[in-house]
Backbone as a ProteinNet text record, in pm:
[ID]
protein_1_A
[PRIMARY]
MNENLFTSFITPTMMGLPVVVLIIMFPSILFPSPSRLINNRLVSLQQWLVQLTSKQMLAIHNHKGQTWALMLMSLILFIGSTNLLGLLPHSFTPTTQLSMNLGMAIPLWAGTVVTGFRHKTKASLAHFLPQGTPIPLIPMLVIIETISLFIQPVALAVRLTANITAGHLLMHLIGGATLALTNINASVALITFIILILLTVLEFAVALIQAYVFTLLVSLYLHDNT
[TERTIARY]
-2093.2	-2033.3	-1810.5	-1782.8	-1679.3	-1682.4	-1800.9	-1766.7	-1732.6	-1839.7	-1804.8	-1686.2	-1630.7	-1495.2	-1434.8	-1420	-1238.4	-1409.6	-1508.5	-1555.4	-1513.9	-1493.4	-1522.5	-1368	-1228.2	-1089.4	-1119.4	-1260.2	-1225.4	-1223	-1132.3	-1196.1	-1336.1	-1403.1	-1544.4	-1542.4	-1661.8	-1627.8	-1798.9	-1808.1	-1925.7	-1917.3	-1986.6	-2028.6	-1885.5	-1844.2	-1713.9	-1595.4	-1629.2	-1487	-1441.5	-1270.8	-1281.4	-1358.4	-1309.8	-1349.2	-1242.5	-1206.4	-1067.1	-994.4	-1006.6	-974.8	-998.4	-1178.1	-1232.4	-1237.7	-1274	-1187.9	-1106.8	-956.6	-862	-847.4	-919.7	-925.7	-1056.8	-1109.5	-1260.2	-1258.8	-1045.2	-999.8	-1017.5	-969.3	-888.5	-1034	-1081.9	-1251.1	-1296.2	-1218.3	-1270.9	-1203.6	-1037.8	-964.2	-997.4	-1084.6	-1050.7	-991.3	-915.8	-830.3	-941.4	-865.6	-966.7	-906.8	-1053.2	-1034.1	-1144	-1114.8	-1199.6	-1093.6	-1118.1	-974.3	-1037.8	-1156.9	-1140.2	-1220.6	-1122.3	-1195.4	-1243.3	-1349.4	-1481.5	-1375.6	-1486.9	-1377.4	-1289.3	-1404.5	-1350.1	-1184.5	-1165.8	-1090.3	-949.6	-1036.6	-954.5	-838.8	-928.7	-952.8	-832.2	-823.9	-752.2	-595.9	-647.2	-495.5	-453	-490.4	-386.3	-348.7	-423.8	-316.4	-244.5	-217.1	-127.9	-14.5	-72.9	106.8	146.8	31.3	153.8	207.1	102.2	192.9	359.1	354.4	431.9	546.5	551.8	629.7	711.4	597.7	670	755.9	714.3	799.7	924.3	925.4	973.6	1127.6	1116.2	1238.8	1385.8	1311.2	1465.8	1582.8	1501.3	1537.9	1635.7	1688.2	1749	1681.5	1743.8	1704.7	1647.7	1745.7	1676.2	1584.3	1594.8	1493.2	1375	1360.8	1230.3	1206.2	1218.2	1104	1037.7	1069.1	924.1	847	815.4	714.8	530.5	580.7	393.8	375.4	505.2	524.3	433.9	520.3	466.3	372	365.1	181.8	93.4	86	-22.6	-29.5	58.8	132.2	41.8	79.4	-21.3	-153.6	-206.9	-347.5	-420	-367.1	-424.8	-468	-342.2	-338.8	-457	-447.2	-563.7	-682.4	-702.3	-834	-916.3	-784.6	-844.9	-846.1	-782.1	-816.3	-951.2	-979	-1094	-1238.4	-1228.9	-1338.6	-1380.7	-1249.5	-1320.4	-1382.5	-1340.1	-1460.5	-1500.6	-1612.3	-1741	-1852.1	-1961.6	-2031.1	-2086.6	-2028.6	-2082.9	-1904.2	-1789.1	-1693.4	-1615	-1481.8	-1368.2	-1315.7	-1150.2	-977.3	-910.2	-892	-733.8	-582.4	-598.7	-512.1	-496.5	-546	-562.6	-546.1	-503.3	-462.9	-313.5	-212.6	-58.3	-40.5	-114.8	-9.2	-48.1	-121.3	-183.7	-30.9	-21.3	32.4	201.2	261.2	404.2	389.4	278.5	336.3	290.8	264.2	291.8	497.3	450.2	643.4	745.8	702.2	865.3	918.4	829.5	915.7	965.2	859.7	892.2	1013.2	1031	1154.9	1294.7	1225.3	1359.4	1402.5	1315.6	1317.7	1436.2	1361.9	1498.5	1612	1678	1767.5	1875	1766.1	1811	1892.6	1865.8	1876.4	1887.1	1982.6	2134.6	2230.7	2236.9	2317	2337	2292.9	2293.2	2394.7	2335.5	2366.7	2510.2	2474.5	2527.8	2648.2	2678	2798.7	2802.7	2932.5	3005.1	2926.5	2848.9	2790.3	2647.4	2591.5	2556	2626.8	2689.1	2761.8	2867.8	2882.2	2959.6	2805.4	2688.2	2616	2619.6	2744.7	2667.7	2817.6	2925.8	3018.9	3075.4	3024.4	3036.4	3211.4	3265.8	3358.8	3414.6	3517.6	3626.6	3560.5	3468.8	3415.8	3584.6	3570.6	3670.5	3670.3	3852.8	3822.5	3702.8	3762.2	3657.7	3533.8	3443.7	3232.5	3194.2	3354.6	3310.3	3193.8	3249.4	3136	2988.1	2974.5	2854.1	2742.7	2915.9	2784.8	2756.1	2832.8	2734.5	2571.5	2643.1	2533.9	2348.1	2372.2	2291.6	2196.9	2347.2	2298.4	2213.7	2249.4	2194.7	2052.4	2034.3	1904.6	1850.9	1871.2	1806.2	1738.9	1869.4	1791.4	1683.7	1646.5	1599	1442.5	1501.1	1309.3	1238.2	1326	1288.2	1138	1111.2	940.2	845.5	919.4	853.3	735.8	848.8	744.4	687.2	736.8	649.9	499.4	499.6	361.8	309.4	384.2	360.5	243.2	341.9	286.7	122.5	167.9	26.8	-109.4	-42.9	-158	-204.5	-105.1	-152.7	-250.5	-283.4	-273.2	-380.6	-429.5	-592.3	-612.8	-558.4	-623.4	-692.8	-601.7	-620.3	-796.4	-739.5	-805.9	-956.3	-1013.7	-1093	-1173.8	-1099.8	-1112.3	-1189.2	-1115.7	-1144.6	-1305.7	-1310.8	-1445.7	-1555.7	-1545.6	-1626.1	-1613.3	-1534.8	-1572.2	-1660.1	-1652.1	-1677.6	-1839.3	-1910.2	-2032.6	-2062.7	-2037.5	-2088.6	-2149.2	-2012	-2100.2	-2174	-2165.1	-2248.3	-2377.1	-2380.6	-2521.2	-2626.2	-2492.1	-2529.3	-2610.3	-2469	-2586.1	-2735.2	-2709.6	-2847.8	-2976.6	-3010.5	-3098.3	-3049.3	-2941.3	-2895.8	-2889.3	-2835.9	-2816.3	-2792.7	-2903.8	-2900.6	-2713.3	-2767.4	-2655.8	-2508.2	-2431.1	-2324.5	-2342.4	-2474.5	-2459.5	-2406.1	-2485.5	-2456	-2310.2	-2228.7	-2074.8	-2045.6	-2033.1	-1969.5	-1947.3	-2117.2	-2163.4	-2054.2	-2035	-1955	-1822.8	-1749.5	-1655.9	-1593.8	-1723.5	-1727.9	-1742.3	-1800.7	-1756.7	-1629	-1553.9	-1474.6	-1293.6	-1311.9	-1290.8	-1262.1	-1394.4	-1417.2	-1378.3	-1350.4	-1255.3	-1060.4	-1071.3	-999.1	-922	-975.3	-945.2	-967	-1043.2	-1042.5	-911.7	-846.2	-732.8	-611	-592.6	-529.2	-518.1	-655.3	-598.4	-553	-567.3	-428.4	-261.2	-281.9	-181.8	-50	-179.9	-58.7	-43.1	-107.1	-81.3	12.3	18.8	132.4	257.6	258.4	408.1	453.9	383.9	360.5	528.3	413.6	524.8	629	609.7	717	849.7	838.6	962.5	1021.5	922.4	975.7	1018.1	1012.7	1051.3	1174	1172.4	1316.3	1477.2	1393.2	1445.6	1445.4	1429.2	1484.7	1535.5	1565.3	1640.2	1796.5	1780.2	1902.3	1959.6	1951.7	1952.5	1978.9	1950.2	1963.9	2068.9
-2107	-1976	-1982.2	-2104.6	-2142.8	-2076.6	-2077.3	-2062.8	-1920.3	-1843.7	-1654.5	-1643.2	-1674.5	-1661.5	-1538.9	-1572.8	-1492.8	-1389.3	-1404.1	-1274.1	-1116.7	-1096.6	-930.7	-930.7	-994.3	-896.9	-901	-949.7	-889	-757.6	-743.6	-592.6	-585.9	-488.6	-438.6	-365.2	-403.1	-355.5	-242.1	-144.4	-130.2	-102.5	-159.8	-177.9	-203.3	-328	-394.8	-357.7	-213.5	-117.9	-120.7	-172.1	-125.5	-20.3	36.9	116.7	152.9	38.9	42.5	146.2	258.1	373.5	527.6	489.4	588.9	569.2	437.2	326	421	397.7	426.4	622.2	695.4	873.5	883.9	824.3	826.9	896.1	842.3	877.7	971.2	1060.6	1187.8	1339.8	1266.5	1309.9	1309.1	1233.4	1281.9	1387.7	1411.7	1458.4	1661.8	1708	1799.8	1885.8	2052.1	2168.3	2211.7	2278	2328.2	2524.3	2590.8	2693.1	2769.4	2794	2870.4	2929.8	3101.3	3128.2	3028.7	2983	2879.6	2761.7	2679.5	2518.7	2500.7	2392.8	2290.9	2170.7	2093.7	2065.1	1867.4	1897.5	1758.9	1748.2	1917.7	1973.7	1943.9	1994.6	2070.4	1888.9	1849.4	1677.9	1597.2	1650.6	1555	1619.6	1778	1862.9	1795.9	1777.9	1804.9	1633.3	1522.1	1397.7	1339	1437	1517.4	1524.4	1634.8	1639.6	1607.7	1526.8	1421.2	1335.2	1284.8	1164.2	1239	1326.3	1370.8	1363.1	1456.1	1483.8	1389.1	1256.6	1148.8	1068.9	1075.4	976.3	1068.8	1217.1	1291.7	1315.7	1264.1	1336.5	1274.3	1150	1065.8	1101.2	1158.4	1222.7	1386.7	1393.1	1444.7	1624.8	1740.1	1827.7	1678.2	1657.1	1608.3	1514.1	1436.2	1342.8	1369.7	1515.2	1578.7	1651	1629.5	1704.8	1594.4	1463.8	1364.2	1370.5	1497	1473.8	1428.2	1503.3	1535.7	1441.4	1384.8	1216.3	1107.2	1130.6	966.2	980.6	1190.8	1183.4	1168	1220.7	1145.1	995.1	868.8	753.6	708	745.6	746.6	742.6	828.7	848.2	763	778.9	718	551.4	458.8	304.2	371.8	408.3	445.7	435.1	529.6	530.1	451.9	359.5	313.8	146.9	125.4	33.8	32.2	115.6	177	117.1	242.6	231.3	89.8	-41.6	-115.9	-254.3	-188.5	-298	-264.8	-150.6	-167.1	-243.1	-275.5	-418.8	-397.4	-479.8	-449.7	-328	-317.8	-290.6	-314.5	-250.1	-345.5	-267.1	-273	-303.9	-310.7	-159.2	-194.9	-205.1	-199.6	-234.2	-465.6	-509.4	-672.8	-711.7	-654.2	-616.2	-636.3	-737.5	-796	-666.6	-637.9	-570.6	-387.9	-351.1	-278.6	-200.2	-292.9	-272	-257.1	-319.1	-359.7	-231.9	-152.4	1.9	81	63.4	157.4	159.4	40.3	33.9	2.3	-0.9	1.3	155.3	188.1	355.5	393.1	412.7	417.6	407.5	306.5	197.6	234.9	200.6	286.8	436.6	528	646	711	586.2	636.9	552.4	443.7	403.8	511.7	567.3	617.1	758.5	787.1	960.5	914.2	754.3	721.8	679.7	670.4	610.3	789.2	818.1	1011.4	1057.3	1076.3	1132.1	1102.8	957.9	858.6	740.6	741.9	658.6	539.7	596.4	498.5	451.9	526.6	495.9	366.7	363.6	267.2	135.3	133.2	59	-59.3	69	-37.5	-105.4	-102.3	-193.8	-353.9	-412	-447.2	-508.9	-459.3	-568.3	-496.4	-571.1	-505.1	-534	-431.5	-422.9	-581.6	-582.9	-713.7	-798.9	-829	-959.1	-1029	-1212.8	-1276.7	-1248.1	-1244	-1259.1	-1366.5	-1466.8	-1525.6	-1541.9	-1523.1	-1479.6	-1345.7	-1276	-1127.7	-1182.8	-1256	-1262.8	-1314.7	-1384.1	-1475.8	-1332.9	-1279.8	-1190.3	-1057	-1060.9	-904.5	-971.5	-1098.1	-1153.2	-1126.3	-1149.7	-1145.3	-1025.1	-988.2	-822.3	-785.1	-837.4	-694.8	-842.5	-980.4	-1045	-911.2	-919.3	-881.1	-723.3	-669.9	-540.2	-492.8	-619.4	-595	-679.8	-737.4	-842.8	-706.8	-600.6	-474.2	-446.7	-410	-349.3	-468.9	-549.7	-716.8	-726.1	-718.1	-744.1	-652	-559.6	-462.6	-433.5	-471.8	-510.6	-682	-770	-881.9	-829.2	-796.7	-771.8	-722.7	-606.4	-521.5	-560.6	-667.6	-746.8	-884.6	-950.2	-1079.9	-1040.6	-899.3	-892.8	-845.5	-776.2	-731.9	-837.1	-895.1	-1007.4	-1144.6	-1176.6	-1257	-1222.1	-1092.6	-1059.7	-1026.5	-1012.7	-996.5	-1107.8	-1197.7	-1361.9	-1447.2	-1381.3	-1439.2	-1367.8	-1265	-1236.6	-1261.7	-1264.2	-1375.3	-1503.6	-1602.3	-1775.5	-1636.8	-1628.1	-1570.6	-1578	-1453.9	-1410.6	-1527	-1624	-1710.1	-1842.4	-1849.2	-1924.6	-1840.5	-1694.7	-1659	-1687.4	-1657.1	-1721.4	-1836.3	-1910.5	-2011.9	-2079.4	-2116.5	-2131.2	-2067.3	-1981.1	-1883.1	-2016.7	-2034.6	-2115	-2279.2	-2331.9	-2467.8	-2428.5	-2306.4	-2283.7	-2160.1	-2137	-1926	-1917.4	-1927.3	-1961	-1967.2	-2039.9	-2086.2	-1986.2	-1926.8	-1788.9	-1683.6	-1637.6	-1526	-1498.8	-1645.2	-1629.8	-1549.1	-1678.3	-1659.6	-1518	-1481.9	-1326.5	-1178.4	-1243.9	-1121	-1150	-1325	-1324.6	-1274.8	-1221.3	-1096.3	-968	-950.7	-744	-777.9	-827.9	-852.1	-830.4	-938.6	-949.4	-786.8	-696.6	-596.2	-563.4	-491	-389.6	-411.6	-506.4	-576.5	-500.1	-546.3	-524.2	-357.1	-241.6	-105.4	-78.9	-157.1	-130.9	-173.7	-250.8	-333.2	-207.3	-156.8	-127.1	38.9	19.9	205.6	130	-4.8	24.9	-69.3	-93.4	-127.4	-30	75.9	208.4	275.3	285.7	286.5	205.1	89.8	31.6	25.2	42.6	76	133.7	323	411.2	387.5	410.4	349.4	352.3	207	66.1	207.5	230	296	509.3	495.4	604.3	591.3	434.2	425.8	334.7	299	323.3	462.4	535.4	624.9	718.9	664.3	741.6	658.7	527.8	515.7	566.4	579.8	658.6	809.1	895.4	999.5	1062.8
-394.2	-250	-322.1	-348.6	-407.9	-601.5	-702.2	-755	-755.8	-679.4	-654.2	-591.2	-545.8	-396.3	-480.2	-623.7	-676.2	-750.8	-737.7	-856.4	-754.2	-692.8	-603.1	-632.2	-753.7	-788	-942.6	-982.4	-1149.3	-1163.6	-1260.2	-1303.1	-1394.4	-1306.4	-1369.7	-1500.1	-1537.5	-1729.2	-1740	-1814.3	-1854.3	-2006.3	-2076.5	-2192.1	-2243.4	-2220.8	-2204.1	-2242.8	-2202.4	-2134.1	-1971.4	-1984	-1809.3	-1723.8	-1625.2	-1515.6	-1427.3	-1491	-1357.7	-1353.6	-1378.4	-1426.7	-1353.7	-1319.2	-1318.4	-1156.4	-1111.2	-981.7	-897.5	-962.4	-909	-909.1	-982.6	-969.7	-873.5	-805.2	-746.4	-594.4	-502	-426.7	-413.3	-527.8	-539	-492.3	-514	-496.7	-352.6	-253	-131.2	-24.2	-107.8	-67.9	-151.1	-71.1	-197.6	-72.9	-153.4	-222.2	-106.4	4.3	46.8	-16.6	-7.5	-59.8	-7.8	132.7	193.5	288.9	357.8	509.1	605.3	653.5	798.3	703.7	748.7	650.8	783.9	713.7	778.3	905.5	939.1	1037.6	972	890.2	803.5	732.7	679.7	624	723.6	754.8	909.6	941	939.1	1024.9	968.4	793.4	706.3	685.8	731.1	660.9	851.3	988.2	1114.9	1047.1	1006.4	1023	914.4	767.5	657.6	675	818.7	879.1	999.7	1046.9	1194.8	1046	963.5	924.7	856.7	792.4	693.4	765.7	917.1	956.5	1015.5	1067.7	1121.5	1018.7	907.2	760.6	686.1	731.9	659.2	767.4	888.6	1014.5	994.1	939.6	868.1	764.7	668.1	567.7	556.2	503	469.8	398.5	303.3	254.4	77.2	19.1	-91.2	-107.1	87.1	49.5	84.5	136.5	105.2	69.1	-84.8	-183.5	-258.1	-186.5	-172.4	-112.1	-4.8	30.5	36.1	-87.6	-178.3	-207.8	-312.6	-349.9	-270.8	-98.8	-4.2	-20.1	81.2	107.2	22.8	-135.5	-242	-233.9	-250.4	-217.3	-83.2	55.9	166.8	176.8	89.9	103.7	6.9	-124.6	-275.2	-264.6	-98.8	-68.1	-23.1	104.5	224.9	183	121.5	74.1	-6.5	-60.5	-190.2	-100	-29.5	60.3	150.9	216.2	237.8	199.7	72.9	10.3	-43.8	-95.8	-150.3	-31	104	229.9	261	157.3	63.9	18	83.6	-19.3	-212.2	-269.2	-438.5	-484.4	-372.6	-451.3	-508.6	-529.9	-645.4	-537.5	-536.2	-479.4	-612.3	-626.5	-716.5	-659.8	-536.9	-419.1	-461.2	-454	-484.8	-593.8	-690.5	-834	-811	-879.4	-879	-961.2	-1066.8	-1149.1	-1134.6	-1061.6	-999.8	-914	-827.7	-731.7	-751.9	-845	-931.7	-1012	-1050.4	-1109.1	-1073.2	-972	-836.4	-797.4	-745.5	-727	-727.4	-902.2	-1000.8	-989.7	-1020.1	-1089.4	-940	-828.4	-698.8	-641.1	-653.8	-590.1	-715.8	-907	-925.6	-906.7	-878	-895.4	-760.6	-665.6	-544.6	-552.5	-676.6	-683.6	-764.1	-899.3	-962.6	-918.8	-810.9	-717.6	-617	-561.1	-553.5	-603	-747.2	-806.2	-875.9	-887.1	-864.1	-804.2	-712.9	-582.7	-455.5	-487.8	-363.4	-473.2	-562.9	-660	-589.1	-471.6	-443.9	-283.4	-288.3	-175.5	-205.8	-310.8	-358.6	-416.4	-436.7	-526.8	-421.1	-315.7	-253.3	-95.2	-156	-139.3	-115.5	-281	-327.5	-313.7	-197	-169	-54.7	74.8	176.7	224.8	333.8	324.6	495.3	407.8	468.3	382.9	317.1	198.3	152.3	164.4	83	-66	-92.9	-253.4	-301.5	-249.4	-315.8	-326.6	-184.4	-183.8	-330.4	-358.8	-443.1	-521.1	-598.4	-774.3	-682	-561.7	-533.6	-455.9	-412.5	-269.2	-390.9	-453.1	-554.9	-624.3	-675.1	-748.1	-660.7	-577.7	-429.9	-434.4	-376.7	-322.9	-489.1	-613.2	-664.1	-738.1	-707.9	-701.4	-566.6	-445.4	-340.8	-385.6	-415.6	-484	-612.2	-734.3	-822.6	-753.8	-635.8	-531.8	-467.9	-438.8	-326.3	-361.2	-531.7	-554.5	-548.4	-620.2	-596.6	-458.5	-349.5	-240	-212.9	-159.9	-177.2	-193.3	-363.1	-480.4	-407.1	-397.3	-336.7	-190.4	-123	83	-2.5	-71.8	-43.5	-141.3	-253.2	-194.3	-189.4	-54.8	10.7	85.7	110.2	270.4	250.9	138.3	146.9	69.2	-34.2	-107.9	30.1	84.7	168.5	340.1	312.9	411.5	345.9	226.7	189.9	162.2	102.5	87.6	215	327.2	453.2	532.3	524.5	515.4	395.8	330.9	261.1	254.6	305.7	351.5	494.8	629.2	665.6	603	616.1	615	518.5	446.2	365.2	442.9	562.2	644.6	791.2	772	870.8	809.5	689.6	587	605.5	619.2	596.8	692.9	803	949.6	953	957.8	1017.5	993.4	865.4	894.3	953.2	1018.2	1091.4	1224.1	1264.9	1438.8	1399	1476.7	1495.2	1632.2	1621.4	1809.9	1761.9	1672.7	1591.3	1522.4	1415.3	1309.8	1362.9	1523.7	1624.1	1617.6	1640.8	1680.1	1587.3	1442.6	1354.2	1334.8	1368.1	1231.3	1366.3	1487.3	1644.3	1535.8	1474.7	1403.3	1303.7	1199.6	1093.6	1130.7	1224.1	1225.6	1328.5	1399.9	1414.2	1330.1	1240.6	1134.3	1043.1	1032.6	956	1017	1147	1262	1173.8	1221.9	1167.6	1046.4	957.7	824.7	779.3	841.5	874.4	904.7	1007.5	1050	979.1	903.4	821.8	707	594.9	463.1	533.8	660.1	642.7	700.4	755.4	903.3	682.4	604	509.5	418.3	310.3	320.7	343.6	548.8	587.6	576.7	563	569.8	395	316.5	190.3	145.6	207.3	185.6	296.2	379.8	504.6	406	373.6	217.2	201.6	109.7	-49.9	137.5	156.1	220.6	298.2	314.9	383.2	257.5	83.6	-12.9	-1.9	-39.8	-55.7	56.9	145.5	335.3	256.6	209.1	167.7	29.2	-21.4	-121.8	-144.8	0	-62.7	51.6
[MASK]
++++++++++++++++++++++++++++++++++++++++++++++++++++++++++++++++++++++++++++++++++++++++++++++++++++++++++++++++++++++++++++++++++++++++++++++++++++++++++++++++++++++++++++++++++++++++++++++++++++++++++++++++++++++++++++++++++

């Protein structure tokens, strides 16, 4: 069991070529654009959820921040659907890869920072030096604030990677324990199986919550810079 513990996190290949690009593009099929005058229930439910989430997330933004609405909604739909598809058996979850999460976090964070320096230059520079700082502490505080600024995208990516990876590993370990206990003690195996079911339900919630948290933090970074 230990040998195959991290097998699900290996990037799948086909004929020696990585197919992660196809896996990343697959969630877009789940959200078709409406082409009828009257939508079916599934499309109507999707549109209602998107409108509800966008209203809640964009309520704090001004006009400049609301121009990011399409980006933020696309981000939460992509991460949420990718996390949910990764819970299927024998599937691959791209959000368990730190490189991919950094590839999402760094451009979005950089976009918010550039927007802040472009439209609110004085306010953005003021974050590096709080008002009333003693003169001897100015160099140290500037260094600390600069480091904290550059840590933001790393924290975004590591948080998403750690939560999704930890959940998958825990499900794998409990599932393996349940299978091993089946021939040893049926009552204990039943208890671990119930725990596995409850953990699976929890992971469905975590998959959606982490998508919301990632997008919400990007939205807050945008709000601070617009």
